[in-house]
């Protein structure tokens, strides 16, 4: 059952995601978060999803897709730095980066901070999300779309990966949640991860956001198991994102390098030599991220071979 249907069951229609002066956001099937709303800046139905850009007193500007907060001005750095840097830093010299999704441009912004990057290709299915983000979410992308190393393509990520001849060092999947989004469903499957594997160089690394393992354990395990079937080195980690109301999970699939082997000093050294300035991620944060809470059975990075 998808969140959209749960909202209908609960008496909400997508039209009523913004109720009066609040955003009512489903955190799980049975838990909702009510966030005070200042203004609605944009409301549009694109070919793929309902897009809302809103202003929230506590979190600033936020992108909301199909009733779910994707990122907010105030805490987006926690999400985007956690998504991008552990994989990028684990690779000794990431030159070619592919981002699938990431319409706000903040994932692109973080990837481009690494001065090793020669080209970052961003493929998002929804032109409306990208164009509205360019206009309304300037603090998110901070001009990343204008960087001469950035190449933005409007296309389904699945189609792109099937037809591209290019090989990448890093592939970052910044998609809508595996349990909530129609257009992203096929990009959380073993078949898709196999294609991603083929488009990575021999020492390439993939990372995906994977929603909440706490509230959607079954879906999460399915995604994790699909990645395990394809990649020899897996590392899962999670980070609390205030505006999501849960700790967001991320999964790295790597061909050669193990993110858990880096020391805090090595992380700091790589950040500094690449000129990467962060607000959340550091050498010590990397080590903390690599240590999961006890209730996650699969502690640590592990190899599948
Ligand atoms: N932080 C996010 C979250 O919590 O779910 C993800 C943010 S980002 C805005 C998600 C992006 O994935 C959207 O811009 C959406 O258009 C894009 N997307 C969804 N399905 C896609 C697909 N099949 N190919 C490429 N982009 C896709």
mmCIF file with all atom_site columns, C-alpha atoms and ligand atoms in Angstrom, residues 46 48-49 63 65 68-71 79-80 83 99-105 107 122-127 129-130 133 153 155-159 173-178 181-188 209 211 244 246 248, ligand 1:
data_model
loop_
_atom_site.group_PDB
_atom_site.id
_atom_site.type_symbol
_atom_site.label_atom_id
_atom_site.label_alt_id
_atom_site.label_comp_id
_atom_site.label_asym_id
_atom_site.label_entity_id
_atom_site.label_seq_id
_atom_site.pdbx_PDB_ins_code
_atom_site.Cartn_x
_atom_site.Cartn_y
_atom_site.Cartn_z
_atom_site.occupancy
_atom_site.B_iso_or_equiv
_atom_site.pdbx_formal_charge
_atom_site.auth_seq_id
_atom_site.auth_comp_id
_atom_site.auth_asym_id
_atom_site.auth_atom_id
_atom_site.pdbx_PDB_model_num
ATOM   1  C CA  . UNK A 1 46  ? 3.625  17.920 -13.374 1.00 0.00 ? 46  UNK A CA  1
ATOM   2  C CA  . UNK A 1 48  ? 4.841  12.789 -12.848 1.00 0.00 ? 48  UNK A CA  1
ATOM   3  C CA  . UNK A 1 49  ? 3.931  14.268 -9.461  1.00 0.00 ? 49  UNK A CA  1
ATOM   4  C CA  . UNK A 1 63  ? 10.241 21.140 -1.817  1.00 0.00 ? 63  UNK A CA  1
ATOM   5  C CA  . UNK A 1 65  ? 6.481  16.117 -3.825  1.00 0.00 ? 65  UNK A CA  1
ATOM   6  C CA  . UNK A 1 68  ? 6.235  14.432 1.194   1.00 0.00 ? 68  UNK A CA  1
ATOM   7  C CA  . UNK A 1 69  ? 8.931  16.913 2.189   1.00 0.00 ? 69  UNK A CA  1
ATOM   8  C CA  . UNK A 1 70  ? 11.981 16.230 -0.005  1.00 0.00 ? 70  UNK A CA  1
ATOM   9  C CA  . UNK A 1 71  ? 14.305 18.763 1.562   1.00 0.00 ? 71  UNK A CA  1
ATOM   10 C CA  . UNK A 1 79  ? 20.758 15.019 4.092   1.00 0.00 ? 79  UNK A CA  1
ATOM   11 C CA  . UNK A 1 80  ? 22.788 16.046 1.044   1.00 0.00 ? 80  UNK A CA  1
ATOM   12 C CA  . UNK A 1 83  ? 24.261 11.225 0.803   1.00 0.00 ? 83  UNK A CA  1
ATOM   13 C CA  . UNK A 1 99  ? 23.417 11.769 -10.155 1.00 0.00 ? 99  UNK A CA  1
ATOM   14 C CA  . UNK A 1 100 ? 19.991 10.299 -10.838 1.00 0.00 ? 100 UNK A CA  1
ATOM   15 C CA  . UNK A 1 101 ? 17.157 12.408 -9.365  1.00 0.00 ? 101 UNK A CA  1
ATOM   16 C CA  . UNK A 1 102 ? 18.219 15.246 -7.080  1.00 0.00 ? 102 UNK A CA  1
ATOM   17 C CA  . UNK A 1 103 ? 16.009 17.849 -8.786  1.00 0.00 ? 103 UNK A CA  1
ATOM   18 C CA  . UNK A 1 104 ? 16.757 20.627 -6.268  1.00 0.00 ? 104 UNK A CA  1
ATOM   19 C CA  . UNK A 1 105 ? 20.423 20.728 -7.373  1.00 0.00 ? 105 UNK A CA  1
ATOM   20 C CA  . UNK A 1 107 ? 23.274 16.880 -4.510  1.00 0.00 ? 107 UNK A CA  1
ATOM   21 C CA  . UNK A 1 122 ? 22.465 14.959 -13.303 1.00 0.00 ? 122 UNK A CA  1
ATOM   22 C CA  . UNK A 1 123 ? 19.491 13.079 -14.755 1.00 0.00 ? 123 UNK A CA  1
ATOM   23 C CA  . UNK A 1 124 ? 16.049 13.948 -13.389 1.00 0.00 ? 124 UNK A CA  1
ATOM   24 C CA  . UNK A 1 125 ? 12.791 12.788 -14.920 1.00 0.00 ? 125 UNK A CA  1
ATOM   25 C CA  . UNK A 1 126 ? 10.845 15.921 -14.062 1.00 0.00 ? 126 UNK A CA  1
ATOM   26 C CA  . UNK A 1 127 ? 11.677 19.149 -15.865 1.00 0.00 ? 127 UNK A CA  1
ATOM   27 C CA  . UNK A 1 129 ? 10.964 20.095 -10.481 1.00 0.00 ? 129 UNK A CA  1
ATOM   28 C CA  . UNK A 1 130 ? 14.312 21.197 -11.921 1.00 0.00 ? 130 UNK A CA  1
ATOM   29 C CA  . UNK A 1 133 ? 14.013 24.548 -8.029  1.00 0.00 ? 133 UNK A CA  1
ATOM   30 C CA  . UNK A 1 153 ? 19.584 15.881 -18.585 1.00 0.00 ? 153 UNK A CA  1
ATOM   31 C CA  . UNK A 1 155 ? 15.089 11.860 -18.702 1.00 0.00 ? 155 UNK A CA  1
ATOM   32 C CA  . UNK A 1 156 ? 14.016 8.762  -16.808 1.00 0.00 ? 156 UNK A CA  1
ATOM   33 C CA  . UNK A 1 157 ? 17.139 7.571  -14.967 1.00 0.00 ? 157 UNK A CA  1
ATOM   34 C CA  . UNK A 1 158 ? 16.402 3.989  -15.953 1.00 0.00 ? 158 UNK A CA  1
ATOM   35 C CA  . UNK A 1 159 ? 16.360 4.818  -19.649 1.00 0.00 ? 159 UNK A CA  1
ATOM   36 C CA  . UNK A 1 173 ? 20.749 7.910  -6.563  1.00 0.00 ? 173 UNK A CA  1
ATOM   37 C CA  . UNK A 1 174 ? 18.775 10.774 -5.011  1.00 0.00 ? 174 UNK A CA  1
ATOM   38 C CA  . UNK A 1 175 ? 15.292 9.569  -5.807  1.00 0.00 ? 175 UNK A CA  1
ATOM   39 C CA  . UNK A 1 176 ? 11.887 9.900  -4.250  1.00 0.00 ? 176 UNK A CA  1
ATOM   40 C CA  . UNK A 1 177 ? 11.248 7.221  -1.606  1.00 0.00 ? 177 UNK A CA  1
ATOM   41 C CA  . UNK A 1 178 ? 11.012 3.539  -2.582  1.00 0.00 ? 178 UNK A CA  1
ATOM   42 C CA  . UNK A 1 181 ? 6.896  7.246  -5.647  1.00 0.00 ? 181 UNK A CA  1
ATOM   43 C CA  . UNK A 1 182 ? 5.607  5.744  -8.855  1.00 0.00 ? 182 UNK A CA  1
ATOM   44 C CA  . UNK A 1 183 ? 8.335  7.055  -11.220 1.00 0.00 ? 183 UNK A CA  1
ATOM   45 C CA  . UNK A 1 184 ? 11.184 5.904  -8.940  1.00 0.00 ? 184 UNK A CA  1
ATOM   46 C CA  . UNK A 1 185 ? 9.950  2.340  -8.230  1.00 0.00 ? 185 UNK A CA  1
ATOM   47 C CA  . UNK A 1 186 ? 12.020 0.618  -10.933 1.00 0.00 ? 186 UNK A CA  1
ATOM   48 C CA  . UNK A 1 187 ? 15.182 2.343  -9.712  1.00 0.00 ? 187 UNK A CA  1
ATOM   49 C CA  . UNK A 1 188 ? 15.177 0.387  -6.452  1.00 0.00 ? 188 UNK A CA  1
ATOM   50 C CA  . UNK A 1 209 ? 19.010 7.152  -0.276  1.00 0.00 ? 209 UNK A CA  1
ATOM   51 C CA  . UNK A 1 211 ? 13.993 6.031  3.007   1.00 0.00 ? 211 UNK A CA  1
ATOM   52 C CA  . UNK A 1 244 ? 11.516 14.132 7.655   1.00 0.00 ? 244 UNK A CA  1
ATOM   53 C CA  . UNK A 1 246 ? 12.895 10.007 10.945  1.00 0.00 ? 246 UNK A CA  1
ATOM   54 C CA  . UNK A 1 248 ? 16.982 8.550  6.703   1.00 0.00 ? 248 UNK A CA  1
HETATM 55 N N1  . LIG B 2 .   ? 15.574 13.857 -0.663  1.00 0.00 ? 1   LIG B N1  1
HETATM 56 C C1  . LIG B 2 .   ? 14.608 13.188 -1.355  1.00 0.00 ? 1   LIG B C1  1
HETATM 57 C C2  . LIG B 2 .   ? 13.691 12.306 -0.578  1.00 0.00 ? 1   LIG B C2  1
HETATM 58 O O1  . LIG B 2 .   ? 13.691 12.422 0.615   1.00 0.00 ? 1   LIG B O1  1
HETATM 59 O O2  . LIG B 2 .   ? 12.948 11.503 -1.126  1.00 0.00 ? 1   LIG B O2  1
HETATM 60 C C3  . LIG B 2 .   ? 14.815 12.947 -2.784  1.00 0.00 ? 1   LIG B C3  1
HETATM 61 C C4  . LIG B 2 .   ? 14.882 14.290 -3.409  1.00 0.00 ? 1   LIG B C4  1
HETATM 62 S S1  . LIG B 2 .   ? 14.896 14.577 -5.085  1.00 0.00 ? 1   LIG B S1  1
HETATM 63 C C5  . LIG B 2 .   ? 13.847 15.966 -5.197  1.00 0.00 ? 1   LIG B C5  1
HETATM 64 C C6  . LIG B 2 .   ? 13.942 13.295 -5.852  1.00 0.00 ? 1   LIG B C6  1
HETATM 65 C C7  . LIG B 2 .   ? 13.933 13.480 -7.364  1.00 0.00 ? 1   LIG B C7  1
HETATM 66 O O3  . LIG B 2 .   ? 13.862 12.189 -8.000  1.00 0.00 ? 1   LIG B O3  1
HETATM 67 C C8  . LIG B 2 .   ? 12.768 14.293 -7.920  1.00 0.00 ? 1   LIG B C8  1
HETATM 68 O O4  . LIG B 2 .   ? 13.260 15.487 -8.480  1.00 0.00 ? 1   LIG B O4  1
HETATM 69 C C9  . LIG B 2 .   ? 12.136 13.373 -8.977  1.00 0.00 ? 1   LIG B C9  1
HETATM 70 O O5  . LIG B 2 .   ? 11.677 14.063 -10.120 1.00 0.00 ? 1   LIG B O5  1
HETATM 71 C C10 . LIG B 2 .   ? 13.300 12.426 -9.272  1.00 0.00 ? 1   LIG B C10 1
HETATM 72 N N2  . LIG B 2 .   ? 12.922 11.139 -9.882  1.00 0.00 ? 1   LIG B N2  1
HETATM 73 C C11 . LIG B 2 .   ? 11.933 10.301 -9.500  1.00 0.00 ? 1   LIG B C11 1
HETATM 74 N N3  . LIG B 2 .   ? 11.899 9.235  -10.324 1.00 0.00 ? 1   LIG B N3  1
HETATM 75 C C12 . LIG B 2 .   ? 12.898 9.395  -11.229 1.00 0.00 ? 1   LIG B C12 1
HETATM 76 C C13 . LIG B 2 .   ? 13.364 8.640  -12.338 1.00 0.00 ? 1   LIG B C13 1
HETATM 77 N N4  . LIG B 2 .   ? 12.778 7.503  -12.700 1.00 0.00 ? 1   LIG B N4  1
HETATM 78 N N5  . LIG B 2 .   ? 14.420 9.116  -13.053 1.00 0.00 ? 1   LIG B N5  1
HETATM 79 C C14 . LIG B 2 .   ? 15.025 10.290 -12.709 1.00 0.00 ? 1   LIG B C14 1
HETATM 80 N N6  . LIG B 2 .   ? 14.596 11.064 -11.683 1.00 0.00 ? 1   LIG B N6  1
HETATM 81 C C15 . LIG B 2 .   ? 13.559 10.626 -10.945 1.00 0.00 ? 1   LIG B C15 1
#
